[in-house]
PDB file of C-alpha atoms in Angstrom:
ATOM      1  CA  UNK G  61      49.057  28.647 108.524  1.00  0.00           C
ATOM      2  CA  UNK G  62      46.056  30.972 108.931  1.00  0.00           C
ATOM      3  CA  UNK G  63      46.323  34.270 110.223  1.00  0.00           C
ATOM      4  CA  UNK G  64      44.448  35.299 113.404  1.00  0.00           C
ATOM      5  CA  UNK G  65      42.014  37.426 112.831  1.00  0.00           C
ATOM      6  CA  UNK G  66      41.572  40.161 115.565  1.00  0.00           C
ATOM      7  CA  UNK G  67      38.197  41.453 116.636  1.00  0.00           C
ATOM      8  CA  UNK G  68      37.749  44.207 114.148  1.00  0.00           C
ATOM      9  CA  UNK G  69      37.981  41.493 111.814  1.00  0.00           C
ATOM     10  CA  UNK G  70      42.154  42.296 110.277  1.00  0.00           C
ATOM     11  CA  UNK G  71      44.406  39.802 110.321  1.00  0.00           C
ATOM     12  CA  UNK G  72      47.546  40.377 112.765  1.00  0.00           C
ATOM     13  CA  UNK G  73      51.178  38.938 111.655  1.00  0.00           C
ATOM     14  CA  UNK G  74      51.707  35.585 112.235  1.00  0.00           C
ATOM     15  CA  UNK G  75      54.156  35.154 115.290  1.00  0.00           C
ATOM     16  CA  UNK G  76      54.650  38.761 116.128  1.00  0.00           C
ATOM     17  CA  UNK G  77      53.606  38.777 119.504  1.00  0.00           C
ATOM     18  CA  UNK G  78      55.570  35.424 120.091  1.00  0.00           C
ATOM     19  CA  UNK G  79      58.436  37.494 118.884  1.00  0.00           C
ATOM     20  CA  UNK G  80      57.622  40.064 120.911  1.00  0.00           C
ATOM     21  CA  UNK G  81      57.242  38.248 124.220  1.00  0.00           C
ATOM     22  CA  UNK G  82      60.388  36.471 123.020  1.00  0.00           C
ATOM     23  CA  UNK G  83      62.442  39.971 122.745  1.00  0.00           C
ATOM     24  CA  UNK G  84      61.572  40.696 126.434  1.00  0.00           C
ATOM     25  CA  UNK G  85      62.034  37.623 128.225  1.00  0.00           C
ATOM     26  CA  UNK G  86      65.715  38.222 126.213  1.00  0.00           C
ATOM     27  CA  UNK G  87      66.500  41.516 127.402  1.00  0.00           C
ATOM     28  CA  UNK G  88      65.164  39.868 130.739  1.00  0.00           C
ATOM     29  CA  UNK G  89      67.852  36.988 130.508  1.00  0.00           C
ATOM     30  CA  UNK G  90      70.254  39.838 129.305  1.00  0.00           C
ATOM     31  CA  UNK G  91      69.711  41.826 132.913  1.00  0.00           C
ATOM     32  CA  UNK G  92      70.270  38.746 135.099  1.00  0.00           C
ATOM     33  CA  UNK G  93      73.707  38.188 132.727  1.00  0.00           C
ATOM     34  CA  UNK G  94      74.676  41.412 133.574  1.00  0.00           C
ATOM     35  CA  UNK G  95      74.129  41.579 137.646  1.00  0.00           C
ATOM     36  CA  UNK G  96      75.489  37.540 137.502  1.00  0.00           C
ATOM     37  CA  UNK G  97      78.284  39.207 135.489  1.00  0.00           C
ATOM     38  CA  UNK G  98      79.023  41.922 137.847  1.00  0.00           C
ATOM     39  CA  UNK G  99      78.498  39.525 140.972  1.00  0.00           C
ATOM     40  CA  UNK G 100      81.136  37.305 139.901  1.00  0.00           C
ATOM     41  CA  UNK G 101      83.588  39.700 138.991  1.00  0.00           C
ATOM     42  CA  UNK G 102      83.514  41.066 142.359  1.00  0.00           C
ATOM     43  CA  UNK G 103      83.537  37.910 143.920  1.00  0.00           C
ATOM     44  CA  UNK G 104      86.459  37.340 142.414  1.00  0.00           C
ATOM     45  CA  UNK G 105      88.475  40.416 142.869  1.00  0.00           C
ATOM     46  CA  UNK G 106      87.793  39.784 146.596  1.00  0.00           C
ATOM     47  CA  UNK G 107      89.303  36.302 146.123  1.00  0.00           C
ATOM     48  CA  UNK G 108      92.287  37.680 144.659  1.00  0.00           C
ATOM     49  CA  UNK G 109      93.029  40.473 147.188  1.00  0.00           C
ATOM     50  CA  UNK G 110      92.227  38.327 150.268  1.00  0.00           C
ATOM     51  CA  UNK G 111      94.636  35.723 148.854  1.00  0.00           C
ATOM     52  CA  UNK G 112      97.418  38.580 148.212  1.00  0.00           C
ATOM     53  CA  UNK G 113      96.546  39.926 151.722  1.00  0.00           C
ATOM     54  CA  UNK G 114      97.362  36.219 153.013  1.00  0.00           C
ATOM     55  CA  UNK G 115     100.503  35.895 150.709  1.00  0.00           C
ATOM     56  CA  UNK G 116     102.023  39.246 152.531  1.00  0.00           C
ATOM     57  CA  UNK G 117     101.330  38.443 156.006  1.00  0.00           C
ATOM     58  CA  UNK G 118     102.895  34.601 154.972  1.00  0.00           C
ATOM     59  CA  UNK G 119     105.818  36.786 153.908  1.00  0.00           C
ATOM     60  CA  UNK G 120     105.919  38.522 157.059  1.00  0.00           C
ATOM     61  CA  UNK G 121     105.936  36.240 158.796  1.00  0.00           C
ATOM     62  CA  UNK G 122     108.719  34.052 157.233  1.00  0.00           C
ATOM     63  CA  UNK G 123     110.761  37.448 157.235  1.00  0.00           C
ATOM     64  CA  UNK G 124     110.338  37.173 161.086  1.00  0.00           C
ATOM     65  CA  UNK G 125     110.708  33.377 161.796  1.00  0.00           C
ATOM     66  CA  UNK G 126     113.670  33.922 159.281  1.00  0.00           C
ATOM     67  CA  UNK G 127     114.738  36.471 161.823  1.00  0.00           C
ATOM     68  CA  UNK G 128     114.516  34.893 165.137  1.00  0.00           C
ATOM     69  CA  UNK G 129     116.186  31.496 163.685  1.00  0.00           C
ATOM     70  CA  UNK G 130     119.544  34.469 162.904  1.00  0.00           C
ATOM     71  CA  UNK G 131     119.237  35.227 166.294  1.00  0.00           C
ATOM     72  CA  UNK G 132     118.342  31.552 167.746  1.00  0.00           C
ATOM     73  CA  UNK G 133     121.880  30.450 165.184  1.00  0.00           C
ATOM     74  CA  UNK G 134     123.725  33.082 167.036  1.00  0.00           C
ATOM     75  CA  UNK G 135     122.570  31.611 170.355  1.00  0.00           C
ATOM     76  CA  UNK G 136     123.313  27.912 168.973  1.00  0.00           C
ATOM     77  CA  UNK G 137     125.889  26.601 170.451  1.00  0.00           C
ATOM     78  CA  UNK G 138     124.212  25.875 173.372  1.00  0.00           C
ATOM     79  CA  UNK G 139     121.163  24.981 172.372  1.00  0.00           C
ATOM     80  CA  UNK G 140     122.192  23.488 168.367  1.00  0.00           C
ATOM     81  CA  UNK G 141     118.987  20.735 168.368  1.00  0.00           C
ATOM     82  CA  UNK G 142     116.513  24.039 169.283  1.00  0.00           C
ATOM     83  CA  UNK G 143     118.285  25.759 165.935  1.00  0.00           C
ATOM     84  CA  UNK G 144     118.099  23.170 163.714  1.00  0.00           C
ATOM     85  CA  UNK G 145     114.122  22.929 164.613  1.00  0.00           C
ATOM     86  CA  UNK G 146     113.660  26.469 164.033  1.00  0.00           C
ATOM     87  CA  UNK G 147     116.055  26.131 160.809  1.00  0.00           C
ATOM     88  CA  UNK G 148     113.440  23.632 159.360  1.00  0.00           C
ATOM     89  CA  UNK G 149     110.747  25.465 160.471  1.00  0.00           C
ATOM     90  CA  UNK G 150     112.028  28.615 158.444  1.00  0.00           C
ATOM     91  CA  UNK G 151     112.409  26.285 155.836  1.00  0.00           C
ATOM     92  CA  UNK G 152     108.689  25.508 155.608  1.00  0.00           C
ATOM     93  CA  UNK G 153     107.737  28.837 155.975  1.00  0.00           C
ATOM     94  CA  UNK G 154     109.651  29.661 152.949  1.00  0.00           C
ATOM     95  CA  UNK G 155     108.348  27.084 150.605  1.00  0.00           C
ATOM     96  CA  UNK G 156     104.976  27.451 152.233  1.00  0.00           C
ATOM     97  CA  UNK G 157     105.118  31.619 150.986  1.00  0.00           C
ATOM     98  CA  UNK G 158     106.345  30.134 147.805  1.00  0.00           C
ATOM     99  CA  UNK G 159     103.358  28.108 147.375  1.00  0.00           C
ATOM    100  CA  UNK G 160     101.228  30.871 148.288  1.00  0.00           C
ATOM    101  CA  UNK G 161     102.788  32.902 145.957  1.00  0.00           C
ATOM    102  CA  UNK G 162     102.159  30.373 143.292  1.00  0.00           C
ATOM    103  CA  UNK G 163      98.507  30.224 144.467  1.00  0.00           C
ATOM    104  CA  UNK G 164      98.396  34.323 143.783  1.00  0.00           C
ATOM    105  CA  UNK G 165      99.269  33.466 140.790  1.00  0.00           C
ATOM    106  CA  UNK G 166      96.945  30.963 139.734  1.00  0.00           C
ATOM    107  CA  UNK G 167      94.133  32.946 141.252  1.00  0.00           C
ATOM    108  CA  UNK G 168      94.722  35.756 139.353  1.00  0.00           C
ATOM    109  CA  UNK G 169      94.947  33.895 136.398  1.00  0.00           C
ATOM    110  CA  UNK G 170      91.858  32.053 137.085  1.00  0.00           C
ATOM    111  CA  UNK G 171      90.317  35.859 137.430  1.00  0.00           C
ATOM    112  CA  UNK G 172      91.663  36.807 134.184  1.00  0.00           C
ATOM    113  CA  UNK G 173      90.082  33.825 132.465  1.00  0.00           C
ATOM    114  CA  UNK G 174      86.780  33.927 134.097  1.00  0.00           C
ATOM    115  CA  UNK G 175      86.933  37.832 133.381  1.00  0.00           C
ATOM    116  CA  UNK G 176      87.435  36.788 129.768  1.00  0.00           C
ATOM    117  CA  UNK G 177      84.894  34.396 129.754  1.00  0.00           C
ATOM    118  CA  UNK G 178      81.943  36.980 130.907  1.00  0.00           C
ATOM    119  CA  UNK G 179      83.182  39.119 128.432  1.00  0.00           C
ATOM    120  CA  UNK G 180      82.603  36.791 125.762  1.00  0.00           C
ATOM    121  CA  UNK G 181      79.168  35.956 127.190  1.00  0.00           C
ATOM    122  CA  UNK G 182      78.358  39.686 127.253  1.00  0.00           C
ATOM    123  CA  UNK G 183      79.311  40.127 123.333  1.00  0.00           C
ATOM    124  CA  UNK G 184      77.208  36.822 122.670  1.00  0.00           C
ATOM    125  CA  UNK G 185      74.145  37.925 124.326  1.00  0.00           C
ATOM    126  CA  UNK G 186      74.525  41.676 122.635  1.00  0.00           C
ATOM    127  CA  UNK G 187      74.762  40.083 119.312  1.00  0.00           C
ATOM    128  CA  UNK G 188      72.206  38.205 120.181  1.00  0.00           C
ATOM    129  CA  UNK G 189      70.255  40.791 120.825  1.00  0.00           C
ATOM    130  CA  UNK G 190      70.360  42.772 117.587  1.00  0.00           C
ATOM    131  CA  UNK G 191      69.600  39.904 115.791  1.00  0.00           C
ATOM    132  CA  UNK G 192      66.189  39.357 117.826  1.00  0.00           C
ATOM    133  CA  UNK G 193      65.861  42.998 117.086  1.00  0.00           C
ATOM    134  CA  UNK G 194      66.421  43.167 113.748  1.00  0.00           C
ATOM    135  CA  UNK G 195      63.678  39.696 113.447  1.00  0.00           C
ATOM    136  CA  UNK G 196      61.154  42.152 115.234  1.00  0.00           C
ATOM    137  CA  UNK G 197      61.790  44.794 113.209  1.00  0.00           C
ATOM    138  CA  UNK G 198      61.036  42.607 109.743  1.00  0.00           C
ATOM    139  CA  UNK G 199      58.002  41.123 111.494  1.00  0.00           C
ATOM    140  CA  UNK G 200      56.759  44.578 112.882  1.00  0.00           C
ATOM    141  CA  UNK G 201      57.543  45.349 108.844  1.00  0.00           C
ATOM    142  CA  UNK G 202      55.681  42.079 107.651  1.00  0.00           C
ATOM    143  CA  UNK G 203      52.381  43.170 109.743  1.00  0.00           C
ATOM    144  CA  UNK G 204      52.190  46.241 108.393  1.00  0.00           C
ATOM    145  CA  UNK G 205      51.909  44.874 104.843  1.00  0.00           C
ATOM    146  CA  UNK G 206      49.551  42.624 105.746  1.00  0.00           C
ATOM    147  CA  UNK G 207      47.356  44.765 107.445  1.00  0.00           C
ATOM    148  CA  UNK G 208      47.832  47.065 103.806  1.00  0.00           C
ATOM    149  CA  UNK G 209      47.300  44.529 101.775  1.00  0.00           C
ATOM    150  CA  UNK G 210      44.184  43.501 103.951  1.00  0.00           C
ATOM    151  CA  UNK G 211      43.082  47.100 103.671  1.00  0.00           C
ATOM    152  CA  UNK G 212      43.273  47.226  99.955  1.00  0.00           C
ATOM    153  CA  UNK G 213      41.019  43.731 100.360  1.00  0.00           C
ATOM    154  CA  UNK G 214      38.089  44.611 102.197  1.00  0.00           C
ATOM    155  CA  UNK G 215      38.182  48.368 100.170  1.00  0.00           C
ATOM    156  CA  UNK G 216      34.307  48.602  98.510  1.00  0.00           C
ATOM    157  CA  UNK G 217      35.642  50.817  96.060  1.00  0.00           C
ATOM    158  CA  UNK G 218      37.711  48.150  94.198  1.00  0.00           C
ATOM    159  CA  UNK G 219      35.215  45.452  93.829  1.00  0.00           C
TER     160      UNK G 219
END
């Protein structure tokens, strides 16, 4: 592969301004990672506190359905069929806070593992990124001995 030659007639390294332009659009890819990153994690935190805010008012209200079918039993006698609805009813709000409790809990999970996830992602990209570095910083080293060694070529004294 021939080296371009710039206008004052020296050679430049071959595929240092690729690597350049390369380096950028990186730490450009890196940026976006980071607000996506940030986005997300927020995203989900509101996830998991709207779905905890949910899970207490469930709660609350099976503590008071639980508390009007006491005083609906207490009134039974003469109205037994109206308990036994409200009994059930009770019932289903307790396994239906139950399941919303095990929803919480999935939730946060799922947050946990996403959370790990991005962090992983972040760690890639910054290894990533000081290898790119390191690449421009033996190209940027390359260049220079080219543009010495060119030096030393077009020197009239030597000839």
């Amino acid at each position: 592969m021939r080296p371009i030659i710039r206008r004052d007639g020296l050679a430049t390294a071959t595929g240092g301004d690729v690597m350049v332009r390369m380096l950028q659009e990186f730490r450009e890819l890196q940026e976006e990672s980071k607000e996506q990153f940030t986005r997300t994690e927020t995203a989900l935190r509101t996830v998991h506190m709207k779905c905890r805010v949910l899970f207490r008012k469930a709660q609350r209200m099976a503590d008071r359905v639980h508390v009007l079918s006491e005083q609906v039993s207490a009134f039974s006698q003469q109205v037994s069929a109206f308990s036994q609805q409200v009994s059930a009813f009770d019932e289903e709000m307790n396994e239906f806070r139950d399941n919303m409790g095990e929803l919480t809990t999935h939730v946060s999970t799922l947050t946990q593992e996403v959370y790990g996830i991005k962090t992983a992602q972040t760690r890639m990209f910054g290894q990533m990124g000081r290898m790119v570095h390191h690449l421009a910083d033996a190209q940027s080293s390359d260049r220079k001995r080219i543009d010495v060694l060119e030096e030393r070529m077009d020197d009239p004294g030597e000839n």
